[in-house]
Coordinates of C-alpha atoms and ligand atoms in Angstrom, one line a residue:
X1 CA 110.4 50.7 61.1
X2 CA 109.8 53.0 58.2
X3 CA 112.7 53.4 55.9
X4 CA 112.7 55.8 53.0
X5 CA 115.7 55.9 50.7
X6 CA 114.4 58.0 47.9
X7 CA 112.8 61.4 47.2
X8 CA 109.6 62.1 45.3
X9 CA 110.7 64.0 42.2
X10 CA 109.0 64.2 38.8
X11 CA 106.4 61.7 39.9
X12 CA 109.0 59.1 40.6
X13 CA 110.8 57.8 43.7
X14 CA 114.4 58.7 42.9
X15 CA 117.6 58.1 44.9
X16 CA 119.1 61.1 46.6
X17 CA 122.4 62.6 45.6
X18 CA 123.2 63.1 49.3
X19 CA 124.6 60.6 51.8
X20 CA 122.8 62.3 54.7
X21 CA 119.8 60.9 56.4
X22 CA 117.7 61.5 59.5
X23 CA 116.6 59.1 62.1
X24 CA 113.1 60.1 63.2
X25 CA 112.7 59.4 66.9
X26 CA 109.3 58.8 68.6
X27 CA 108.8 61.8 71.0
X28 CA 107.0 59.8 73.7
X29 CA 109.3 56.7 73.8
X30 CA 112.6 57.9 72.4
X31 CA 112.7 54.9 70.1
X32 CA 113.4 54.9 66.4
X33 CA 110.4 55.2 64.1
X34 CA 112.5 55.2 60.9
X35 CA 114.8 56.9 58.5
X36 CA 114.5 59.4 55.8
X37 CA 117.0 60.8 53.4
X38 CA 118.1 64.4 53.8
X39 CA 118.2 66.0 50.3
X40 CA 121.0 68.4 49.4
X41 CA 121.3 71.4 47.1
X42 CA 121.5 69.2 44.0
X43 CA 118.4 67.3 45.0
X44 CA 116.6 70.6 45.5
X45 CA 117.8 71.7 42.1
X46 CA 116.5 68.5 40.4
X47 CA 113.1 68.9 42.2
X48 CA 112.9 72.6 41.2
X49 CA 113.7 71.8 37.5
X50 CA 111.1 69.1 37.5
X51 CA 108.5 71.5 38.9
X52 CA 109.6 74.1 36.3
X53 CA 109.3 71.6 33.4
X54 CA 105.9 70.4 34.6
X55 CA 104.7 74.0 34.6
X56 CA 106.3 75.2 31.4
X57 CA 106.2 72.1 29.2
X58 CA 104.0 69.5 30.9
X59 CA 100.2 69.0 30.9
X60 CA 99.7 70.9 34.2
X61 CA 100.6 74.3 32.8
X62 CA 98.0 73.9 29.9
X63 CA 95.3 72.2 32.0
X64 CA 92.0 74.0 32.7
X65 CA 91.0 74.7 36.2
X66 CA 88.1 72.1 36.0
X67 CA 90.4 69.3 35.1
X68 CA 93.0 70.4 37.8
X69 CA 90.2 70.5 40.4
X70 CA 89.1 67.0 39.5
X71 CA 92.6 65.7 40.0
X72 CA 92.9 67.5 43.3
X73 CA 89.6 65.9 44.5
X74 CA 91.2 62.5 43.7
X75 CA 94.3 63.6 45.6
X76 CA 92.1 64.5 48.6
X77 CA 90.4 61.0 48.4
X78 CA 93.8 59.3 48.5
X79 CA 95.0 61.4 51.5
X80 CA 91.7 60.6 53.3
X81 CA 92.2 56.9 52.6
X82 CA 95.6 57.2 54.5
X83 CA 94.3 59.6 57.2
X84 CA 94.3 57.2 60.2
X85 CA 97.9 56.0 59.5
X86 CA 99.1 59.5 58.8
X87 CA 97.6 60.9 62.1
X88 CA 99.2 58.1 64.1
X89 CA 102.6 58.6 62.4
X90 CA 102.6 62.4 63.1
X91 CA 101.6 61.8 66.8
X92 CA 104.6 59.5 67.1
X93 CA 106.9 62.0 65.3
X94 CA 106.0 65.2 67.2
X95 CA 103.9 64.2 70.3
X96 CA 100.6 65.7 69.1
X97 CA 97.7 64.1 71.0
X98 CA 96.0 61.6 68.7
X99 CA 92.5 63.1 69.1
X100 CA 93.9 66.4 67.6
X101 CA 96.1 64.7 65.1
X102 CA 93.2 62.8 63.6
X103 CA 91.8 66.2 62.6
X104 CA 94.9 68.2 62.0
X105 CA 96.9 65.6 60.1
X106 CA 94.1 63.2 59.3
X107 CA 90.9 64.8 57.9
X108 CA 92.0 68.5 57.5
X109 CA 94.4 68.0 54.6
X110 CA 91.8 66.3 52.4
X111 CA 89.2 68.9 53.4
X112 CA 91.6 71.7 52.5
X113 CA 92.3 70.3 49.1
X114 CA 88.6 69.9 48.4
X115 CA 87.9 73.5 49.5
X116 CA 90.5 74.9 47.0
X117 CA 89.5 72.4 44.2
X118 CA 85.9 73.6 44.6
X119 CA 86.9 77.3 44.7
X120 CA 88.7 77.1 41.4
X121 CA 86.7 74.5 39.6
X122 CA 84.3 77.0 37.9
X123 CA 86.2 80.2 38.4
X124 CA 86.8 82.4 35.4
X125 CA 90.5 83.1 34.9
X126 CA 89.9 86.1 32.6
X127 CA 87.5 89.0 32.8
X128 CA 87.1 91.9 30.3
X129 CA 87.0 95.5 31.3
X130 CA 86.2 98.6 29.2
X131 CA 89.3 100.8 28.8
X132 CA 90.0 104.2 27.2
X133 CA 91.3 102.6 24.0
X134 CA 89.2 99.4 23.8
X135 CA 89.0 96.6 26.3
X136 CA 91.4 95.1 28.7
X137 CA 91.5 91.4 29.5
X138 CA 92.6 90.8 33.1
X139 CA 94.1 87.3 33.5
X140 CA 94.8 85.4 36.7
X141 CA 97.9 83.3 36.0
X142 CA 99.7 80.9 38.4
X143 CA 102.6 82.6 40.1
X144 CA 104.8 79.7 39.0
X145 CA 107.1 77.3 40.8
X146 CA 106.4 77.4 44.6
X147 CA 109.0 76.5 47.2
X148 CA 107.1 75.4 50.3
X149 CA 109.1 75.1 53.6
X150 CA 107.3 73.7 56.7
X151 CA 107.9 73.1 60.4
X152 CA 107.3 70.0 62.5
X153 CA 104.5 71.1 64.8
X154 CA 101.5 70.3 62.5
X155 CA 103.3 69.1 59.4
X156 CA 100.4 67.9 57.3
X157 CA 98.1 70.9 57.9
X158 CA 100.9 73.4 57.3
X159 CA 102.0 71.7 54.1
X160 CA 98.6 71.4 52.6
X161 CA 97.8 75.1 53.5
X162 CA 100.5 75.8 50.8
X163 CA 100.1 72.8 48.4
X164 CA 96.3 73.1 48.0
X165 CA 95.9 76.7 46.9
X166 CA 99.1 76.6 44.9
X167 CA 98.1 73.5 42.9
X168 CA 94.5 74.8 42.6
X169 CA 95.8 78.0 41.0
X170 CA 98.0 75.9 38.6
X171 CA 101.3 76.3 40.2
X172 CA 103.8 73.5 40.8
X173 CA 105.4 72.8 44.2
X174 CA 108.6 71.6 45.8
X175 CA 107.9 70.8 49.5
X176 CA 110.8 70.8 51.9
X177 CA 109.5 69.4 55.2
X178 CA 111.3 69.6 58.6
X179 CA 113.7 66.8 59.4
X180 CA 111.8 65.9 62.6
X181 CA 108.7 65.1 60.6
X182 CA 110.2 63.8 57.4
X183 CA 108.4 60.5 57.4
X184 CA 104.8 61.8 57.1
X185 CA 105.7 64.0 54.2
X186 CA 106.1 61.0 52.0
X187 CA 102.4 60.4 52.3
X188 CA 101.8 63.4 50.0
X189 CA 103.9 61.7 47.3
X190 CA 102.1 58.4 47.7
X191 CA 98.7 60.0 47.5
X192 CA 99.6 62.3 44.6
X193 CA 101.0 59.4 42.6
X194 CA 97.9 57.2 43.3
X195 CA 95.6 60.1 42.2
X196 CA 97.4 60.5 38.9
X197 CA 98.8 64.0 39.6
X198 CA 101.2 64.5 36.7
X199 CA 105.0 64.1 37.4
X200 CA 106.8 67.2 38.6
X201 CA 103.6 69.0 39.9
X202 CA 104.4 68.1 43.5
X203 CA 108.0 67.2 44.6
X204 CA 109.1 66.3 48.1
X205 CA 112.6 66.7 49.3
X206 CA 113.1 66.4 53.1
X207 CA 116.2 68.3 54.2
X208 CA 117.8 70.6 56.7
X209 CA 118.0 74.4 56.7
X210 CA 120.7 74.3 54.0
X211 CA 118.3 72.5 51.7
X212 CA 115.7 75.1 52.6
X213 CA 118.1 77.9 51.9
X214 CA 118.9 76.3 48.5
X215 CA 115.2 76.2 47.7
X216 CA 114.7 79.8 48.7
X217 CA 117.5 81.1 46.4
X218 CA 117.1 78.7 43.4
X219 CA 116.8 80.8 40.3
X220 CA 113.8 78.8 38.9
X221 CA 111.6 79.3 42.0
X222 CA 109.0 82.0 41.6
X223 CA 107.5 82.1 45.2
X224 CA 108.4 81.0 48.7
X225 CA 105.7 79.9 51.1
X226 CA 107.3 79.5 54.6
X227 CA 106.0 78.5 58.0
X228 CA 108.5 78.4 60.9
X229 CA 110.3 80.6 63.4
X230 CA 110.7 84.4 63.1
X231 CA 114.5 84.0 63.0
X232 CA 114.4 81.8 59.9
X233 CA 111.5 83.8 58.4
X234 CA 113.6 87.0 58.7
X235 CA 116.5 85.4 56.8
X236 CA 114.2 84.0 54.1
X237 CA 112.4 87.3 53.8
X238 CA 115.7 89.1 53.3
X239 CA 116.8 86.7 50.6
X240 CA 113.4 87.0 48.9
X241 CA 113.7 90.8 49.0
X242 CA 117.2 90.6 47.4
X243 CA 115.7 88.4 44.7
X244 CA 112.5 90.4 44.3
X245 CA 110.7 87.1 44.9
X246 CA 107.3 87.0 46.6
X247 CA 107.0 85.2 49.9
X248 CA 104.5 84.3 52.5
X249 CA 105.9 84.1 56.0
X250 CA 103.9 82.4 58.8
X251 CA 106.0 82.9 61.9
X252 CA 106.0 82.8 65.6
X253 CA 103.7 84.3 68.2
X254 CA 103.1 85.3 71.8
X255 CA 99.4 85.9 71.8
X256 CA 97.2 87.1 74.6
X257 CA 93.9 85.9 76.1
X258 CA 92.1 88.9 77.7
X259 CA 89.8 87.7 80.5
X260 CA 87.4 90.6 81.1
X261 CA 86.0 91.4 84.6
X262 CA 82.6 89.9 83.6
X263 CA 84.0 86.7 82.2
X264 CA 82.3 83.4 83.0
X265 CA 85.4 81.4 84.2
X266 CA 83.7 78.1 83.3
X267 CA 83.6 79.2 79.7
X268 CA 87.2 80.4 79.8
X269 CA 88.5 77.2 81.3
X270 CA 86.5 75.1 78.9
X271 CA 88.3 77.1 76.1
X272 CA 91.8 76.7 77.4
X273 CA 92.6 73.4 75.7
X274 CA 92.2 75.1 72.3
X275 CA 93.3 78.6 73.2
X276 CA 96.4 78.0 75.3
X277 CA 97.4 74.3 75.6
X278 CA 96.7 72.8 72.2
X279 CA 99.3 70.4 71.0
X280 CA 101.3 70.6 74.2
X281 CA 101.8 74.3 73.6
X282 CA 103.4 73.7 70.3
X283 CA 101.1 75.9 68.2
X284 CA 102.1 79.3 66.9
X285 CA 98.8 81.2 67.6
X286 CA 98.3 79.9 71.2
X287 CA 97.7 82.4 73.9
X288 CA 100.6 81.9 76.2
X289 CA 99.9 85.3 77.9
X290 CA 96.7 85.4 79.9
X291 CA 95.7 88.9 80.9
X292 CA 93.6 89.0 84.1
X293 CA 91.8 92.0 85.7
X294 CA 93.5 92.8 88.9
X295 CA 90.2 92.4 90.8
X296 CA 90.0 88.7 89.7
X297 CA 93.7 88.0 89.4
X298 CA 94.1 85.3 92.1
X299 CA 90.9 83.5 91.0
X300 CA 92.1 83.4 87.4
X301 CA 95.6 82.2 88.3
X302 CA 94.0 79.4 90.3
X303 CA 91.6 78.4 87.5
X304 CA 94.4 78.2 84.9
X305 CA 96.7 76.3 87.3
X306 CA 93.9 73.8 88.2
X307 CA 93.4 73.2 84.5
X308 CA 97.1 72.7 83.9
X309 CA 97.4 70.3 86.8
X310 CA 94.4 68.3 85.4
X311 CA 95.8 67.8 81.9
X312 CA 96.6 64.1 81.3
X313 CA 100.3 63.7 80.5
X314 CA 101.3 60.6 78.6
X315 CA 101.8 58.8 75.3
X316 CA 99.9 60.9 72.6
X317 CA 98.5 57.7 71.0
X318 CA 96.4 57.2 74.1
X319 CA 93.1 59.1 73.3
X320 CA 92.7 60.1 76.9
X321 CA 96.0 62.0 76.9
X322 CA 95.7 65.8 76.6
X323 CA 99.4 66.7 77.0
X324 CA 102.0 64.8 75.0
X325 CA 105.8 65.4 74.9
X326 CA 107.8 68.0 73.1
X327 CA 109.0 67.1 69.6
X328 CA 112.7 66.5 70.5
X329 CA 115.2 66.5 73.3
X330 CA 116.6 69.7 71.9
X331 CA 113.3 71.4 72.0
X332 CA 112.5 70.2 75.5
X333 CA 115.8 71.7 76.7
X334 CA 114.8 75.0 75.1
X335 CA 111.4 75.0 76.9
X336 CA 113.1 74.1 80.2
X337 CA 115.6 76.9 79.7
X338 CA 112.7 79.4 79.3
X339 CA 111.2 78.0 82.5
X340 CA 114.5 78.3 84.4
X341 CA 115.0 81.8 83.1
X342 CA 111.5 82.9 84.3
X343 CA 112.2 81.4 87.8
X344 CA 115.5 83.1 88.2
X345 CA 113.9 86.3 87.0
X346 CA 111.5 86.3 89.9
X347 CA 108.3 84.9 88.3
X348 CA 106.1 83.0 90.8
X349 CA 105.9 79.3 89.7
X350 CA 102.3 78.2 90.5
X351 CA 102.4 74.8 89.0
X352 CA 104.7 72.6 86.8
X353 CA 108.2 73.9 86.2
X354 CA 110.0 70.7 85.1
X355 CA 109.8 67.2 83.8
X356 CA 106.9 65.0 85.0
X357 CA 108.2 62.5 87.6
X358 CA 106.0 59.7 86.3
X359 CA 107.3 59.8 82.7
X360 CA 110.5 57.8 82.6
X361 CA 111.0 58.2 78.8
X362 CA 109.9 60.8 76.3
X363 CA 110.5 64.5 76.0
X364 CA 107.8 65.6 78.4
X365 CA 107.5 69.0 80.1
X366 CA 104.9 69.6 82.9
X367 CA 102.2 72.1 82.0
X368 CA 103.5 75.2 83.8
X369 CA 101.9 78.4 85.0
X370 CA 103.7 81.5 86.2
X371 CA 102.1 84.4 88.1
X372 CA 103.6 87.7 89.2
X373 CA 104.9 88.3 85.7
X374 CA 105.2 91.7 84.0
X375 CA 104.7 92.0 80.3
X376 CA 108.3 93.3 80.0
X377 CA 109.7 90.1 81.4
X378 CA 111.5 87.8 78.8
X379 CA 109.0 85.0 79.6
X380 CA 106.1 87.3 78.5
X381 CA 107.9 88.4 75.4
X382 CA 109.7 85.4 73.9
X383 CA 107.9 82.5 72.2
X384 CA 108.4 79.3 74.3
X385 CA 106.5 76.9 72.1
X386 CA 105.6 74.6 75.0
X387 CA 103.0 74.3 77.7
X388 CA 104.1 77.4 79.6
X389 CA 101.6 80.1 80.5
X390 CA 102.1 83.5 82.2
X391 CA 99.2 85.3 83.9
X392 CA 99.6 89.1 83.8
X393 CA 97.4 91.6 85.7
X394 CA 95.8 94.6 84.1
X395 CA 93.7 97.6 85.2
X396 CA 90.7 98.3 82.9
X397 CA 90.0 97.4 79.2
X398 CA 92.3 100.0 77.7
X399 CA 95.2 98.7 79.8
X400 CA 94.4 95.1 78.7
X401 CA 94.4 96.1 75.0
X402 CA 97.7 98.0 75.5
X403 CA 99.4 95.0 77.1
X404 CA 98.0 92.6 74.4
X405 CA 99.5 94.9 71.7
X406 CA 102.7 95.4 73.5
X407 CA 104.4 92.5 71.8
X408 CA 106.7 92.1 68.8
X409 CA 104.3 89.4 67.6
X410 CA 100.7 89.7 66.3
X411 CA 99.3 86.3 65.4
X412 CA 96.3 85.2 67.5
X413 CA 94.4 86.2 70.6
X414 CA 91.0 86.0 72.4
X415 CA 88.7 87.8 74.8
X416 CA 86.5 86.2 77.4
X417 CA 83.3 88.1 78.4
X418 CA 79.6 87.7 78.9
X419 CA 79.1 90.8 76.8
X420 CA 80.0 89.9 73.2
X421 CA 79.6 93.5 72.0
X422 CA 82.3 94.6 74.5
X423 CA 84.3 91.6 73.3
X424 CA 84.0 92.6 69.7
X425 CA 85.2 96.1 70.5
X426 CA 88.3 94.6 72.1
X427 CA 88.8 92.2 69.1
X428 CA 88.8 95.2 66.8
X429 CA 91.6 97.0 68.8
X430 CA 94.1 94.1 69.1
X431 CA 96.6 94.0 66.3
X432 CA 96.7 90.3 65.4
X433 CA 95.7 88.4 62.3
X434 CA 93.0 86.4 64.1
X435 CA 91.1 86.8 67.3
X436 CA 88.4 84.8 69.2
X437 CA 85.5 85.9 71.3
X438 CA 84.9 83.2 74.0
X439 CA 86.7 80.6 71.9
X440 CA 89.8 80.3 69.7
X441 CA 89.6 77.8 66.9
X442 CA 91.1 78.3 63.5
X443 CA 88.6 78.7 60.7
X444 CA 90.0 77.3 57.4
X445 CA 87.4 79.3 55.4
X446 CA 88.9 82.6 56.6
X447 CA 92.4 84.1 56.1
X448 CA 95.0 83.2 58.7
X449 CA 98.4 84.9 59.3
X450 CA 100.3 87.4 61.4
X451 CA 101.0 91.0 61.8
X452 CA 104.4 92.5 62.9
X453 CA 107.1 89.8 63.6
X454 CA 104.4 87.0 63.1
X455 CA 104.7 87.2 59.4
X456 CA 103.7 88.5 56.0
X457 CA 100.7 87.5 54.0
X458 CA 97.8 85.2 54.7
X459 CA 97.0 81.5 54.2
X460 CA 93.6 79.8 54.2
X461 CA 90.3 81.1 53.0
X462 CA 89.7 82.1 49.4
X463 CA 92.2 84.9 50.0
X464 CA 95.1 82.5 50.0
X465 CA 94.6 81.9 46.2
X466 CA 95.9 85.5 45.8
X467 CA 99.3 84.5 47.0
X468 CA 99.6 82.0 44.2
X469 CA 98.3 84.4 41.5
X470 CA 99.9 86.8 39.1
X471 CA 97.8 89.3 37.2
X472 CA 98.3 90.1 33.6
X473 CA 96.5 92.9 31.7
X474 CA 96.1 92.4 28.0
X475 CA 95.1 95.5 26.1
X476 CA 92.9 94.5 23.2
X477 CA 90.5 96.2 20.8
X478 CA 86.8 96.2 21.1
X479 CA 86.5 95.2 17.5
X480 CA 88.4 92.0 17.9
X481 CA 86.8 91.1 21.2
X482 CA 83.3 91.5 19.9
X483 CA 84.1 89.0 17.2
X484 CA 85.0 86.3 19.8
Ligands
LIG1 P1 112.3 76.6 62.1 O1 112.2 78.0 61.6 O2 113.5 76.2 62.8 O3 112.2 75.6 60.8 C1 111.0 75.6 60.0 C2 111.4 75.1 58.6 O4 112.3 76.0 58.0 C3 112.2 73.7 58.7 O5 111.8 73.0 57.5 C4 113.6 74.1 58.6 O6 114.5 73.1 58.1 C5 113.6 75.3 57.6 N1 114.6 76.4 57.8 C6 115.1 76.8 59.0 N2 116.0 77.8 58.7 C7 116.0 78.0 57.4 C8 116.6 79.0 56.5 N3 117.4 79.9 57.0 N4 116.3 78.9 55.2 C9 115.4 78.0 54.7 N5 114.8 77.1 55.5 C10 115.0 77.1 56.8 O7 111.0 76.4 62.9 P2 110.5 75.1 63.7 O8 111.3 75.0 65.0 O9 110.5 73.9 62.8 O10 109.0 75.4 64.0 C11 108.5 76.2 65.1 C12 108.3 77.6 64.7 O11 107.3 77.7 63.7 C13 107.7 78.4 65.9 O12 108.3 79.7 65.9 C14 106.2 78.6 65.5 O13 105.6 79.7 66.0 C15 106.3 78.7 64.0 N6 105.0 78.3 63.4 C16 104.3 79.3 62.8 C17 103.0 79.1 62.3 C18 102.2 80.2 61.7 O14 101.2 79.8 60.9 N7 102.4 81.4 61.9 C19 102.5 77.8 62.3 C20 103.3 76.8 62.9 C21 104.6 77.1 63.4

């Protein structure tokens, strides 16, 4: 049992002001893993003020990028030293298969920190440009105190996608993780403390949506970085608009895989674990709509259904398991309700459709494939966030692109073809933030994010540093500058 009683604020483990706590339950066994406090509005306030102080008055705000980068490399080493335990803990919390968790929650956070530390280590923060009256110094300054709010589905990756570029740019951060995955968030505090990251630079306050809302509207916060549902993102974006506060919103998706008529189905099926079934379907950019040419429709439905039937359902800590449980009983009910809705709406259930008979405990859902679905059906439009796939027929490449784009979302997608030039043409026409040709695997070196209801702004890649940067132009004289 893991029992946390304090929050990580100002570099210290401090008692919470709240009496609320959350019991984190293991998704595969329904047994308790431990407890974490749920911070309230006052806890959020203390954490924000500590982040403010560290930025305005502490060493962090005055530190050069090289020194900051060196501290972040130490932070990465400390995370890496804890990687195996962190990966296991997250798999128990949210059901992520351990082979994936070892990367997503084990090695990726340290790698992401190193990437941003190296990007800023030697970067110039000022450049000088000739102007009509003299010279202008263009400065890149940290945007300030960042409120980072994260979901449960890949908690370490999604948190570090905010923490790493923010700290590298010289910002300070208050992280509010999801209650379901509160326990692993404490690892960031332990690692930051061991690496000597100054107090207040990174603060961690687990809490519910009220704590999140308190962070969004706190007057001393300068920017919000949010990953989660479109419903919550819309509310957060509205509040940030009212406050004229920049925000990055990484939201939901209902992406499409377009299988072209010349596709090699072996390649397509080999790609399905990453493109459509990753993390038991609990990944935002997964392609839960598969668009199949009418001439090969039955063949493709059979191939997807066979793949779904062959997934190994079980405890995610078993490395042979390829489909773990849903994060919670509540989420399983939501996924099952989507399945029931599709069945009663007339979709043809090809495989799955319920709870696996051989799993007595745990919040499992059978990998499920529907055929006979139209793109206007709710099951083709709403995000399910579980192992539920619909196969939709199309007639010709233009029709496939039209259907792919006929979605409120615009996050991921892929095309499967033996002609990469044709695939690239399709990739250019689909309105999503990322798109794969014959595979779909996120590239941390390139920007990631959504169009339309899938969000605002980009994370990852060098581009993510922009979201944590304010520009300042200082108009100076040539005479003075030449003397420097
Ligand atoms: P959620 O929106 O319910 O919660 C996400 C986080 O926001 C949690 O920490 C929650 O406590 C907090 N929160 C909820 N409402 C809030 C509000 N009004 N104000 C402030 N904070 C609030 O989402 P979830 O169920 O935890 O996660 C699943 C969703 O996340 C899916 O829709 C998925 O597509 C999305 N997601 C998107 C990406 C991406 O990069 N685009 C990545 C992962 C997950």
